[in-house]
Structure formats: C-alpha cells, structure tokens
PDB file of C-alpha atoms and ligand atoms in Angstrom:
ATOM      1  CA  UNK J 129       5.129  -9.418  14.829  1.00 74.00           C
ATOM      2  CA  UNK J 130       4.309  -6.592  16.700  1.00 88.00           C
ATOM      3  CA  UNK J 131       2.996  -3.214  15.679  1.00 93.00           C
ATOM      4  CA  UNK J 132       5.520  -1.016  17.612  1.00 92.00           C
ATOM      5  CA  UNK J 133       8.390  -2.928  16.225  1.00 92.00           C
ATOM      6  CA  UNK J 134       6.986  -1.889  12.865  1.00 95.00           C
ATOM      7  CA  UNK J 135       7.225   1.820  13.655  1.00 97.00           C
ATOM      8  CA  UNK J 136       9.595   4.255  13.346  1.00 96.00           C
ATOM      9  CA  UNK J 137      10.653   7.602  15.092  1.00 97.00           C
ATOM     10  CA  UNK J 138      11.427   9.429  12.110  1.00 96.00           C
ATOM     11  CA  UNK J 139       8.003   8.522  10.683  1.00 98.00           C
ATOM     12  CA  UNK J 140       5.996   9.485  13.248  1.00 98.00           C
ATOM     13  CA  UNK J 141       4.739  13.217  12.873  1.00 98.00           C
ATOM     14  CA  UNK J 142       2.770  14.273  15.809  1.00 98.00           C
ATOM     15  CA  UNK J 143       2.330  18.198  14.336  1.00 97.00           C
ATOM     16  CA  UNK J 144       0.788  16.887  11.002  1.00 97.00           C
ATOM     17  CA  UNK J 145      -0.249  20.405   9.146  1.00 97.00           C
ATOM     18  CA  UNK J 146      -4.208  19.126   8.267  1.00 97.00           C
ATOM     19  CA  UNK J 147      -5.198  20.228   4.702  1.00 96.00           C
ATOM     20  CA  UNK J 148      -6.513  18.824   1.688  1.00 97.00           C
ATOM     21  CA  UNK J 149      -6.792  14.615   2.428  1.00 97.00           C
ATOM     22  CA  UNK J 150      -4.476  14.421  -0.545  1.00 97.00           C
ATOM     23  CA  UNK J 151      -1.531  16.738   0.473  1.00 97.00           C
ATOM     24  CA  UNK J 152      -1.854  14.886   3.656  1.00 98.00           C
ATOM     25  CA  UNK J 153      -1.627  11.678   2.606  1.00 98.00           C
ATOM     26  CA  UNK J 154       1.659  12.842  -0.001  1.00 98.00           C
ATOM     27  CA  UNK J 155       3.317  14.320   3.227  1.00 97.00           C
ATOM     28  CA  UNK J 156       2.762  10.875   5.089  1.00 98.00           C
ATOM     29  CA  UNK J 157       4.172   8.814   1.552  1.00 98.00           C
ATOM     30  CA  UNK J 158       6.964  11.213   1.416  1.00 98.00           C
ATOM     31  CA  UNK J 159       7.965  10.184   5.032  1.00 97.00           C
ATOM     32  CA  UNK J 160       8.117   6.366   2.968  1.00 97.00           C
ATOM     33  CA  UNK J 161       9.364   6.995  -0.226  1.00 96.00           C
ATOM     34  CA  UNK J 162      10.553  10.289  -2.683  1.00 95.00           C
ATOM     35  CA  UNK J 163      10.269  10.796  -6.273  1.00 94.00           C
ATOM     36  CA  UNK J 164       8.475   8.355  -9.083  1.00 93.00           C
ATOM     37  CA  UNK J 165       8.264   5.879  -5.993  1.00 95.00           C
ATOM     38  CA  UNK J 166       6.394   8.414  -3.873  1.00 97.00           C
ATOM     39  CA  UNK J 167       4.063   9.471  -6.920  1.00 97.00           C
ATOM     40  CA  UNK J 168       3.041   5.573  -7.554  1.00 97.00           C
ATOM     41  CA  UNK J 169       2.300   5.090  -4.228  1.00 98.00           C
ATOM     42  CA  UNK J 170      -0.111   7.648  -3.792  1.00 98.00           C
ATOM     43  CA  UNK J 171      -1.713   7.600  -6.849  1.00 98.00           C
ATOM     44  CA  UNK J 172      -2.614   4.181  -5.926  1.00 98.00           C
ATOM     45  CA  UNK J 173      -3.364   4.812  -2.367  1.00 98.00           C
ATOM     46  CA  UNK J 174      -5.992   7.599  -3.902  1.00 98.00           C
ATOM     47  CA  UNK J 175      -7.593   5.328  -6.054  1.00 97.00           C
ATOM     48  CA  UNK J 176      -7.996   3.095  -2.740  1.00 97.00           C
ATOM     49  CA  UNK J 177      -9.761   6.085  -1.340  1.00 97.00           C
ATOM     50  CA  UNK J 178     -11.912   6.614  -4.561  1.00 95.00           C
ATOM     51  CA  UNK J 179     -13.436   2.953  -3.544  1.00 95.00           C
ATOM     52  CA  UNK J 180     -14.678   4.359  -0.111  1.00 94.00           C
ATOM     53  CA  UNK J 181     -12.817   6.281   2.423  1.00 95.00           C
ATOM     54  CA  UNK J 182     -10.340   4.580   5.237  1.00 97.00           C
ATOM     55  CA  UNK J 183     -11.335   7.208   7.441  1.00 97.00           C
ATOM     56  CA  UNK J 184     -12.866   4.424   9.741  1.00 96.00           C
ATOM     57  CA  UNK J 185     -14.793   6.562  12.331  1.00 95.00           C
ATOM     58  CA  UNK J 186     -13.912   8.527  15.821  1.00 96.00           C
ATOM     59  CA  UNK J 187     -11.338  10.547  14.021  1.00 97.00           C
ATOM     60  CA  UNK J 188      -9.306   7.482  12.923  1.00 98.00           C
ATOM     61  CA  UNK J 189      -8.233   6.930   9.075  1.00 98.00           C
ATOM     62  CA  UNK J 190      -6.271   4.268   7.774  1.00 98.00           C
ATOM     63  CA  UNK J 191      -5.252   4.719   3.800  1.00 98.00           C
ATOM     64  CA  UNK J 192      -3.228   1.646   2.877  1.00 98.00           C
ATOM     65  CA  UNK J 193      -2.369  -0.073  -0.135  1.00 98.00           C
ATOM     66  CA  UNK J 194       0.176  -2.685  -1.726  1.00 97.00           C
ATOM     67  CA  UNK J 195       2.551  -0.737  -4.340  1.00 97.00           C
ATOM     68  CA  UNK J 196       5.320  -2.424  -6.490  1.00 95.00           C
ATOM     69  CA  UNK J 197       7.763   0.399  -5.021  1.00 95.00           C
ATOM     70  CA  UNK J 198       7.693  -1.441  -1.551  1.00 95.00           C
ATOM     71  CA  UNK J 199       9.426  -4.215  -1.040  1.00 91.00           C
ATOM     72  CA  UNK J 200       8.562  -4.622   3.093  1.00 93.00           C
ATOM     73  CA  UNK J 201       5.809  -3.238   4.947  1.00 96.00           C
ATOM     74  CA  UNK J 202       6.091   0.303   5.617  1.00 97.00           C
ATOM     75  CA  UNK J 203       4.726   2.264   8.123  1.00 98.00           C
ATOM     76  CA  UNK J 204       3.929   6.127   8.657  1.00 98.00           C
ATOM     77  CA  UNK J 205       1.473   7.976  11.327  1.00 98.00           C
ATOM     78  CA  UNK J 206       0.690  11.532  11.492  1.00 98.00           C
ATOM     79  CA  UNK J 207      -1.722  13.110  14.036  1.00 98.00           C
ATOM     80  CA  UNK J 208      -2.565  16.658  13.026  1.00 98.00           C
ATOM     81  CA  UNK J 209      -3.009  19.644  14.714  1.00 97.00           C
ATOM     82  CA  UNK J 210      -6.382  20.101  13.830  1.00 97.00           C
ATOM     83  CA  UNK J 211      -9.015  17.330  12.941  1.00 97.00           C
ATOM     84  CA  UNK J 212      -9.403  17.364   9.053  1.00 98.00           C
ATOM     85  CA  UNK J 213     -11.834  16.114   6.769  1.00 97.00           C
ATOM     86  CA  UNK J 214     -11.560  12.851   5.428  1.00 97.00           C
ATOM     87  CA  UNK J 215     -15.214  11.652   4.176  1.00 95.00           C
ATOM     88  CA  UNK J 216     -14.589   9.331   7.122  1.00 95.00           C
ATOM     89  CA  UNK J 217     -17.481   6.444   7.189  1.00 93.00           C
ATOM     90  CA  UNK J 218     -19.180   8.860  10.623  1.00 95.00           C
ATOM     91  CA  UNK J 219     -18.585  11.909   8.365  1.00 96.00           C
ATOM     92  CA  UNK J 220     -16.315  13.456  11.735  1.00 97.00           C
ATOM     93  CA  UNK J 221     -12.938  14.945  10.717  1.00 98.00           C
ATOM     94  CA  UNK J 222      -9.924  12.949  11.197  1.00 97.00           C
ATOM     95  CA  UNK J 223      -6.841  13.485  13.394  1.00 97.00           C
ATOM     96  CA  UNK J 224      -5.016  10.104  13.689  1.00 98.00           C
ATOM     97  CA  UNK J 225      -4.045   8.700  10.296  1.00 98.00           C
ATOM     98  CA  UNK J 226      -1.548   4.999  10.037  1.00 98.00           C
ATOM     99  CA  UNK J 227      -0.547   4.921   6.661  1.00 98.00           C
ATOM    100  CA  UNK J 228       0.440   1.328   5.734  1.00 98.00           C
ATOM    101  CA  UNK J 229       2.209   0.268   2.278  1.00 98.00           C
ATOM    102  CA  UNK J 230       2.867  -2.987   1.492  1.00 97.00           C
ATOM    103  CA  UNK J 231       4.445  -5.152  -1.105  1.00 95.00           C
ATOM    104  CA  UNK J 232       3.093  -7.092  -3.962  1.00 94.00           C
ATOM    105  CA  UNK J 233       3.668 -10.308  -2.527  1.00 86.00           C
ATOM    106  CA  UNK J 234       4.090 -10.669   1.406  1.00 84.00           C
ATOM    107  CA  UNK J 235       4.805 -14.530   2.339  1.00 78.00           C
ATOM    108  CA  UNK J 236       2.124 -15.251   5.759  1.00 82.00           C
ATOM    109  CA  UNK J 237      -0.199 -12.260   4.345  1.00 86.00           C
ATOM    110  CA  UNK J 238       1.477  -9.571   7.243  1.00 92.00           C
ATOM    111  CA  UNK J 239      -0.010  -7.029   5.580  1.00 96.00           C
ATOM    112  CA  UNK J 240      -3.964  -7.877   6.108  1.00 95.00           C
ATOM    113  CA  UNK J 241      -3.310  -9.004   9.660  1.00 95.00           C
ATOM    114  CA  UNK J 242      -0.815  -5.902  10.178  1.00 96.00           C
ATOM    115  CA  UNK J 243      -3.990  -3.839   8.929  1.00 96.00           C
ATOM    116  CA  UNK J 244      -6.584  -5.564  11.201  1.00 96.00           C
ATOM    117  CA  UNK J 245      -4.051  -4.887  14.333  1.00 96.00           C
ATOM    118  CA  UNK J 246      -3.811  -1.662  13.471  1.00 97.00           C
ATOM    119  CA  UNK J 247      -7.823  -0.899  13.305  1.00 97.00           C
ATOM    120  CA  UNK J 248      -8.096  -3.011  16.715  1.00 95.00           C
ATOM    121  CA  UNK J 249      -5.458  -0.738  18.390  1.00 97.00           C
ATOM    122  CA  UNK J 250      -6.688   3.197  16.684  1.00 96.00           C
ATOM    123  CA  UNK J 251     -10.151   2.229  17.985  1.00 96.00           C
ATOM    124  CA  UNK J 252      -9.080   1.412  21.669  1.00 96.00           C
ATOM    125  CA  UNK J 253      -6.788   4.701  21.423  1.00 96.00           C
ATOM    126  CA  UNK J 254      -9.814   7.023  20.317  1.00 96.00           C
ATOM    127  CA  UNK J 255     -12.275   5.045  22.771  1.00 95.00           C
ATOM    128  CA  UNK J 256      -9.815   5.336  25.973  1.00 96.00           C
ATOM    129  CA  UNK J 257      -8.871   9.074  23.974  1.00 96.00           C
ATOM    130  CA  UNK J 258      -5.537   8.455  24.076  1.00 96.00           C
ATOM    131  CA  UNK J 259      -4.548  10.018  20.653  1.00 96.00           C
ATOM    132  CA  UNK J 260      -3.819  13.800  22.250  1.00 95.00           C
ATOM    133  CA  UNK J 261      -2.178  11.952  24.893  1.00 96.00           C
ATOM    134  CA  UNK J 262       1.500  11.300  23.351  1.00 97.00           C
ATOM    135  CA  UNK J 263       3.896  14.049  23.158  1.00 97.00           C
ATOM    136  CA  UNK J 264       6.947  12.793  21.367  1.00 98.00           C
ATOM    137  CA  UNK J 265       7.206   9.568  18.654  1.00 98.00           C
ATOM    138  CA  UNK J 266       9.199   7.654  21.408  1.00 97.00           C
ATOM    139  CA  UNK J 267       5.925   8.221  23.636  1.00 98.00           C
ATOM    140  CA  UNK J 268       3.606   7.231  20.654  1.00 98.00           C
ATOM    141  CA  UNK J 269       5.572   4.162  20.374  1.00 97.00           C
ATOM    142  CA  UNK J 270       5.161   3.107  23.449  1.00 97.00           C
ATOM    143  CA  UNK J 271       1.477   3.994  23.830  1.00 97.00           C
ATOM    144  CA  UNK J 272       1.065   1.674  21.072  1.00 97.00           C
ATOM    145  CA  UNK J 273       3.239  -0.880  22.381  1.00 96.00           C
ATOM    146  CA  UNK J 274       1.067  -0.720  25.803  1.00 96.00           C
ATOM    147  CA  UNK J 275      -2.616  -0.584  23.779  1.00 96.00           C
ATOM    148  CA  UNK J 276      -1.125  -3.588  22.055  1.00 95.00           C
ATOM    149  CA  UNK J 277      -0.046  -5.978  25.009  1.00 94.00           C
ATOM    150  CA  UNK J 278      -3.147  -4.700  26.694  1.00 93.00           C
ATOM    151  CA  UNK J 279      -5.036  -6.271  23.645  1.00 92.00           C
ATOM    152  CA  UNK J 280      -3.289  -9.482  23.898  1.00 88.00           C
ATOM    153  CA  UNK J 281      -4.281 -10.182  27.438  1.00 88.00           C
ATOM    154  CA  UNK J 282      -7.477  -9.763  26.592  1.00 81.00           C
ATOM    155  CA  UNK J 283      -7.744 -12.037  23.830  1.00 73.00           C
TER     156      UNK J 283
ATOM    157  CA  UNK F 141      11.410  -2.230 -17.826  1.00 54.00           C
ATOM    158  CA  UNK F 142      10.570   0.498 -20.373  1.00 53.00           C
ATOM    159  CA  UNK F 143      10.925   4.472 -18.543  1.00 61.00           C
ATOM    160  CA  UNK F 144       9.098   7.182 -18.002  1.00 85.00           C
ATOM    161  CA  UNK F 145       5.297   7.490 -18.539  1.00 90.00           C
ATOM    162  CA  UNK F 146       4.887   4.016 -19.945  1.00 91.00           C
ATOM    163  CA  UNK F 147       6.911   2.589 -17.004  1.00 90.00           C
ATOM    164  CA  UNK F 148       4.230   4.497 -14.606  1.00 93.00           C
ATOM    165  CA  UNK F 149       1.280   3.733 -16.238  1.00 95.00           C
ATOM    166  CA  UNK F 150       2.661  -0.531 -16.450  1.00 95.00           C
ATOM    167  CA  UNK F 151       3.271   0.104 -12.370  1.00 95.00           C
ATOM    168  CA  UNK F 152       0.216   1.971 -11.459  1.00 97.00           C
ATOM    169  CA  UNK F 153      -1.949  -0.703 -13.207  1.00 98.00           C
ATOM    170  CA  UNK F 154      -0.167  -3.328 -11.246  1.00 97.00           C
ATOM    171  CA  UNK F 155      -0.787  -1.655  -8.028  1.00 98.00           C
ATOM    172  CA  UNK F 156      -4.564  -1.449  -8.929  1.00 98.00           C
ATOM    173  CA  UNK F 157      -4.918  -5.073 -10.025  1.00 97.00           C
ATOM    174  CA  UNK F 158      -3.407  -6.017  -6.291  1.00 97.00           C
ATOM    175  CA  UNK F 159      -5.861  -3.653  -5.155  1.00 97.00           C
ATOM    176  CA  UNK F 160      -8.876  -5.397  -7.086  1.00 96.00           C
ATOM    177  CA  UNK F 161      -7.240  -8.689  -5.696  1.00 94.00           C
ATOM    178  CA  UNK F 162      -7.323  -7.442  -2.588  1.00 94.00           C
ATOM    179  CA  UNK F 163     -10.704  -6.054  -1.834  1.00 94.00           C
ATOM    180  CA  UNK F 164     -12.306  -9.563  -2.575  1.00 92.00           C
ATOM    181  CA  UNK F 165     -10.510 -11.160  -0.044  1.00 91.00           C
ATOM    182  CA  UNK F 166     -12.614 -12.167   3.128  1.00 92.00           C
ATOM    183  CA  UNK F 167      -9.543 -11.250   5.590  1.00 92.00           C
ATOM    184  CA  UNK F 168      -9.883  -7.707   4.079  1.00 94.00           C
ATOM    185  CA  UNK F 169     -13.815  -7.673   4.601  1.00 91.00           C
ATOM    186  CA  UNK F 170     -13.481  -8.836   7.813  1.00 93.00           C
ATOM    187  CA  UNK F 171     -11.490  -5.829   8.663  1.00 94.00           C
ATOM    188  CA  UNK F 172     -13.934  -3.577   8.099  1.00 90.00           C
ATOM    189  CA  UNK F 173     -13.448  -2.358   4.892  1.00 91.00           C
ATOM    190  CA  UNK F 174     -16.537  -2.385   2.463  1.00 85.00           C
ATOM    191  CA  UNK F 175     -16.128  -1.542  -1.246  1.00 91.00           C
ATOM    192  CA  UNK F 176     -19.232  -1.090  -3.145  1.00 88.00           C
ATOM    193  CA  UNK F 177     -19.902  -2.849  -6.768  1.00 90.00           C
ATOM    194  CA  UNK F 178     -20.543   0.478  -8.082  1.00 93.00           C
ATOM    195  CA  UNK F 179     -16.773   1.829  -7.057  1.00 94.00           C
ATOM    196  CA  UNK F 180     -15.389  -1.342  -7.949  1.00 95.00           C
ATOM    197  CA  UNK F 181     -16.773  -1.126 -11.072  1.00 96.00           C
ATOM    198  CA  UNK F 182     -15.494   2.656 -11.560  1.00 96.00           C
ATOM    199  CA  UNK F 183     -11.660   0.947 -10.481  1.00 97.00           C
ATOM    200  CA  UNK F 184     -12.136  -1.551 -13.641  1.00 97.00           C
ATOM    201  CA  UNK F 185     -12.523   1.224 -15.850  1.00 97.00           C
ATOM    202  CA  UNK F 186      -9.650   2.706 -15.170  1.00 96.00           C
ATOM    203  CA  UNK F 187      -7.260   0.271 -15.372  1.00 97.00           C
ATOM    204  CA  UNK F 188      -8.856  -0.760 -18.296  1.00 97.00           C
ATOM    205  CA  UNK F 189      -7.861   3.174 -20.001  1.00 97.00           C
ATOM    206  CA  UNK F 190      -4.730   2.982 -18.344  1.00 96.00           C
ATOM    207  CA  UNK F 191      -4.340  -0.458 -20.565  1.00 97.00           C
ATOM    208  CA  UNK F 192      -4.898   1.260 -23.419  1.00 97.00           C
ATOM    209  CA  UNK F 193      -2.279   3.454 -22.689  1.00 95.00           C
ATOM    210  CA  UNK F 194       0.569   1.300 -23.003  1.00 95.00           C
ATOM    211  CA  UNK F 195       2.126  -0.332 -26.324  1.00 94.00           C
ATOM    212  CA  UNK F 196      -0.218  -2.704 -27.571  1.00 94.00           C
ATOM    213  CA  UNK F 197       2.164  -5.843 -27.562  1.00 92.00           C
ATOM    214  CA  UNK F 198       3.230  -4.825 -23.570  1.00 93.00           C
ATOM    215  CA  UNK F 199      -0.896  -4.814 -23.115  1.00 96.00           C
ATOM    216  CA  UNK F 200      -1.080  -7.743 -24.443  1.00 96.00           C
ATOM    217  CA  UNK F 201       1.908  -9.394 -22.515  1.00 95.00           C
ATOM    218  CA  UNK F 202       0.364  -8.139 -19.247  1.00 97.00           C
ATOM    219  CA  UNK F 203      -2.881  -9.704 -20.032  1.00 97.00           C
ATOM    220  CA  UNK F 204      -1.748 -12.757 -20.809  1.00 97.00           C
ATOM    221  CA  UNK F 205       0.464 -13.163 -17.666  1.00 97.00           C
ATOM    222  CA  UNK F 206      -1.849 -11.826 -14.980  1.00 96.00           C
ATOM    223  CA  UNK F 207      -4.738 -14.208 -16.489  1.00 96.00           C
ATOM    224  CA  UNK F 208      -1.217 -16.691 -15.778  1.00 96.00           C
ATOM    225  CA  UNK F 209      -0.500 -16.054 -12.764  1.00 94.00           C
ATOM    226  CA  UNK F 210      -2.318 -13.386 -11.146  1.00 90.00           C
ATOM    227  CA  UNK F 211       0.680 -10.942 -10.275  1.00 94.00           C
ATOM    228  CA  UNK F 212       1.907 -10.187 -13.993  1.00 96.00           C
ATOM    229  CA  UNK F 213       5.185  -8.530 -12.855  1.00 96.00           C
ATOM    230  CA  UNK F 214       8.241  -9.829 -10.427  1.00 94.00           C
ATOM    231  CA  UNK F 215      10.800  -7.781  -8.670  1.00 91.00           C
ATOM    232  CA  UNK F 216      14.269  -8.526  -9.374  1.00 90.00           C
ATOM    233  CA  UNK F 217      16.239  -9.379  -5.790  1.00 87.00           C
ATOM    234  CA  UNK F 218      19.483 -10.345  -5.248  1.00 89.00           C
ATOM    235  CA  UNK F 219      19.906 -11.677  -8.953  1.00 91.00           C
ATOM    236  CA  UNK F 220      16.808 -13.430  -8.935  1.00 93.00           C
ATOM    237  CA  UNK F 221      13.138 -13.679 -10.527  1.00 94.00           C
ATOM    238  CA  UNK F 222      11.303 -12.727  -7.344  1.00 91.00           C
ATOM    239  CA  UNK F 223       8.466 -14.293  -9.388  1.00 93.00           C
ATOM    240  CA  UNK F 224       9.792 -18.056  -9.918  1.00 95.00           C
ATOM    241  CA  UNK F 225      13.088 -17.603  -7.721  1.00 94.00           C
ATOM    242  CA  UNK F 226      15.366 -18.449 -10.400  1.00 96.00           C
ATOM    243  CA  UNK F 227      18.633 -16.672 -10.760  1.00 95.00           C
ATOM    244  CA  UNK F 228      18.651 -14.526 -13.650  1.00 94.00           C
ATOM    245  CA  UNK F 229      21.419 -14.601 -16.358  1.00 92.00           C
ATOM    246  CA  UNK F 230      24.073 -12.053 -16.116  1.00 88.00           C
ATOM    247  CA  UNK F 231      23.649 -10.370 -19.192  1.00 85.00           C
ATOM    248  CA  UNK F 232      20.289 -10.133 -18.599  1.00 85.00           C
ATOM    249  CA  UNK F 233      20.762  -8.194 -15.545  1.00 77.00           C
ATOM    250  CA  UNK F 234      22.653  -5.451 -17.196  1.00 76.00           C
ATOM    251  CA  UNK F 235      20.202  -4.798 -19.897  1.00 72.00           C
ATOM    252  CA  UNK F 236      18.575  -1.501 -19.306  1.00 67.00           C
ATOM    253  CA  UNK F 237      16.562  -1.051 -22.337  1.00 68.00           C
ATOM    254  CA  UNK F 238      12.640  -2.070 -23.007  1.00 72.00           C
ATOM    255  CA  UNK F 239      10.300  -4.369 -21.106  1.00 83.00           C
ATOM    256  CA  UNK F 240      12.611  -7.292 -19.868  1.00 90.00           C
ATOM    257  CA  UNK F 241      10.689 -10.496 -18.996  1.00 93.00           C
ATOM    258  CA  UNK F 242      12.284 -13.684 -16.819  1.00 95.00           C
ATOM    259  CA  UNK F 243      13.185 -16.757 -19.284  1.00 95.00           C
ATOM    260  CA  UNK F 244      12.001 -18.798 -16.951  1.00 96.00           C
ATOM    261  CA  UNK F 245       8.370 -17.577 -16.119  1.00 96.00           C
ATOM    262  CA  UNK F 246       7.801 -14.763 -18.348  1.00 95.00           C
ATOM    263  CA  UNK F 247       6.943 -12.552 -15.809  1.00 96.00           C
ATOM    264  CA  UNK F 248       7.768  -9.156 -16.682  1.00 94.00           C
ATOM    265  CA  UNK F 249      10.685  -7.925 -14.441  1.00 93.00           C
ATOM    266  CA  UNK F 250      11.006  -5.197 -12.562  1.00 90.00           C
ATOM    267  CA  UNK F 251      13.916  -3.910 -10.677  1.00 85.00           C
ATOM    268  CA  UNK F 252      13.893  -1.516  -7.566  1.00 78.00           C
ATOM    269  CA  UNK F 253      15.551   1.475  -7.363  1.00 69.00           C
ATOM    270  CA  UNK F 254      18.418   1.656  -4.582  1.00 62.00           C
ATOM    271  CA  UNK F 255      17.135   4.145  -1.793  1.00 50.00           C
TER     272      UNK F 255
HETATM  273 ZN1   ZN I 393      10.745 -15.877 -13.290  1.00 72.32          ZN
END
C-alpha cells in the first residue's frame, strides 16, 4: 500500500492557521471525523502527546493514534502558514504535520508500517526542503507519491 | 453501549489501553518514537481514574475481558462480533439500551455511528 493512495484532496490543508498545538491538531481531526467521534479522537491523540511529543525534528510532527471511532486508517496533513510550536524532540517549531488515526484492530499491522513510511518520507521532504514546495493538495500528492517511489529504488 | 459521559469515558479508556499496547511494541520503537517510564507511568494513572469513573460492575467487566483478551471491546460490522466474527442475533442488534456484550465472546460491543 502506498502512502499517496492513502491521501486525500479534501484533507490536505496547505494554509493550516498555526496556533495552540491543540486547536491544530482538532482542526486536522475535524478534517477526519465531527462530533463525540472527533472529541475521542483527540482526547486520545493528546494523551499520545502527553507521553512525548510527535513533533519528530526539522519542522516535521506526526500525532497519531488508534481510536475505536475509526474503523480504516485515516489520513490528514496540514502545513501551516507559519512554523508553530510543538515541543518537537529539536525544540524548532513545526510546519508539516501527518495526522494518522487508526483502528483498534488492523489485520497485517498497516498502521505501524503506514507510520514508519510516513517518518521515512517527512524527513526526505524537510532534508531535500520540499515542504514549501507544493502549491495545491493534487501537487502534495504527487510530491509524496514521487518522495515515495524515489524511496523504493533506493531500498 | 451505555450514552453519554459513561459511553466516553468506556471509549477513551479503550483508546488509551491500545495506546499502552502500542508503545511497547518494538515496530513502534523502531520508528522512532521513545516513551519514557515516567510518562508511561503518568498514562496508567489515568486510565486507572477514568476506571473509577464508570459503574462499578462495567469496571469490572472491562477488567476482566481486557486481562481476556487484550482488546476488551468489538465493533459491530455488518451484523457481526468484529471481536469473534460471529453473527449477532437479531434482537440483539436492535437493543439500544445499556452495555451490550457478544454471547459468544463477551466482548463488550460497540457499534459505529453511520457518517
Ligand atoms: Zn464476539
């Protein structure tokens, strides 16, 4: 399974307002999910980021979680429009965050390996700094989709 | 299962008890994601309040199952225990009221709302 495939246009928001890490991550969720499903999910995904923050480094964060109001994997990216703070691990602010929510129970464990891809493929876009480079979701997509096949040949 | 703030407390601890499952795993470590024993131990307590929080007999249920099976609660899909993939009995599956569990496993059922 490939990341791209995963994503969707309508859940890609490339003019993220930054703020307060958890309005942020409740405008990403409520691309996802609205009302008590929303509110689970990131009530859980803030208790993941009371454990240590996903902000991984070079402006990258990652919250993720598995919720019970899931029942696939589901996707949502928001780049903001200014970096924002995040307690990231290298204490820079944040500008790229993949939110990933996944089921209870996920036959083949997608939801690990979904989470390793997408570490693998934020750190090659900050590294090359292609995160200010897409304009539209269609053009995110397919940066991804390029990063990712790039990633395969060198494996 | 039961509503309102009982239902979210029942789901939220569920969602932290994958979480606790989760951070042990070596895949996840691998990653790159480190928890420390200090935060873990700060996640414990609170699903341990948010235990308390909930009927005593539904507590007690949960406990017994996740100590069972690990994942205490199923989704219902299609008509079926997502837990034990049996098919549920009809009349079952238009009861509304209190915590519902599968006759099968036990599991307490859960059923997702239509988006
Ligand atoms: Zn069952």
């Amino acid at each position: 399974m490939n990341l791209a495939s995963l994503l969707s246009k309508d859940r890609i928001i490339l003019s993220l307002k930054p703020g307060k890490k958890e309005k942020v991550i409740e405008d990403l969720v409520y691309a996802i999910k609205k009302g008590t499903d929303a509110e689970l999910i990131v009530s859980t995904l803030l208790k993941r980021e009371e454990l240590g923050s996903t902000g991984i480094g070079k402006g990258i964060a990652i919250p993720h979680c598995r919720s019970l109001a899931v029942d696939k994997l589901e996707i949502a990216v928001g780049r903001t429009t200014k970096p924002m703070k995040f307690n990231a691990i290298d204490k820079k602010p944040v500008s790229l965050i993949f939110l990933i929510i996944a089921p209870p129970q996920d036959p083949g464990n997608q939801y690990l390996i979904t989470l390793g891809k997408i570490v693998q493929i934020a750190k090659v876009m900050a590294k090359k700094k292609l995160i200010s480079k897409p304009n539209t979701p269609d053009e995110f997509i397919t940066l991804i989709n390029q990063v990712e096949k790039d990633l395969k040949k060198r494996n | 299962m039961s509503s309102g703030i009982v239902e979210m407390h029942l789901k939220l601890l569920f969602d932290l008890d994958n979480l606790l499952n989760d951070i042990d795993e070596p895949k996840y470590k691998k990653i790159g994601f480190k928890v420390e024993q200090e935060e873990k131990q700060s996640l414990l307590r609170t699903r341990k309040a948010l235990l308390k929080k909930l009927p005593r007999d539904m507590a007690d249920v949960y406990e017994r199952l996740k100590e069972r099976y690990q994942r205490a609660i199923a989704p219902v899909d299609n008509g079926f225990c997502f837990g034990c993939f049996q098919k549920l009995p009809t009349e079952l599956l238009t009861q509304t009221k209190g915590m519902i569990t599968c006759p099968n496993c036990g599991r307490i059922l859960y059923w997702r709302k239509k988006q």
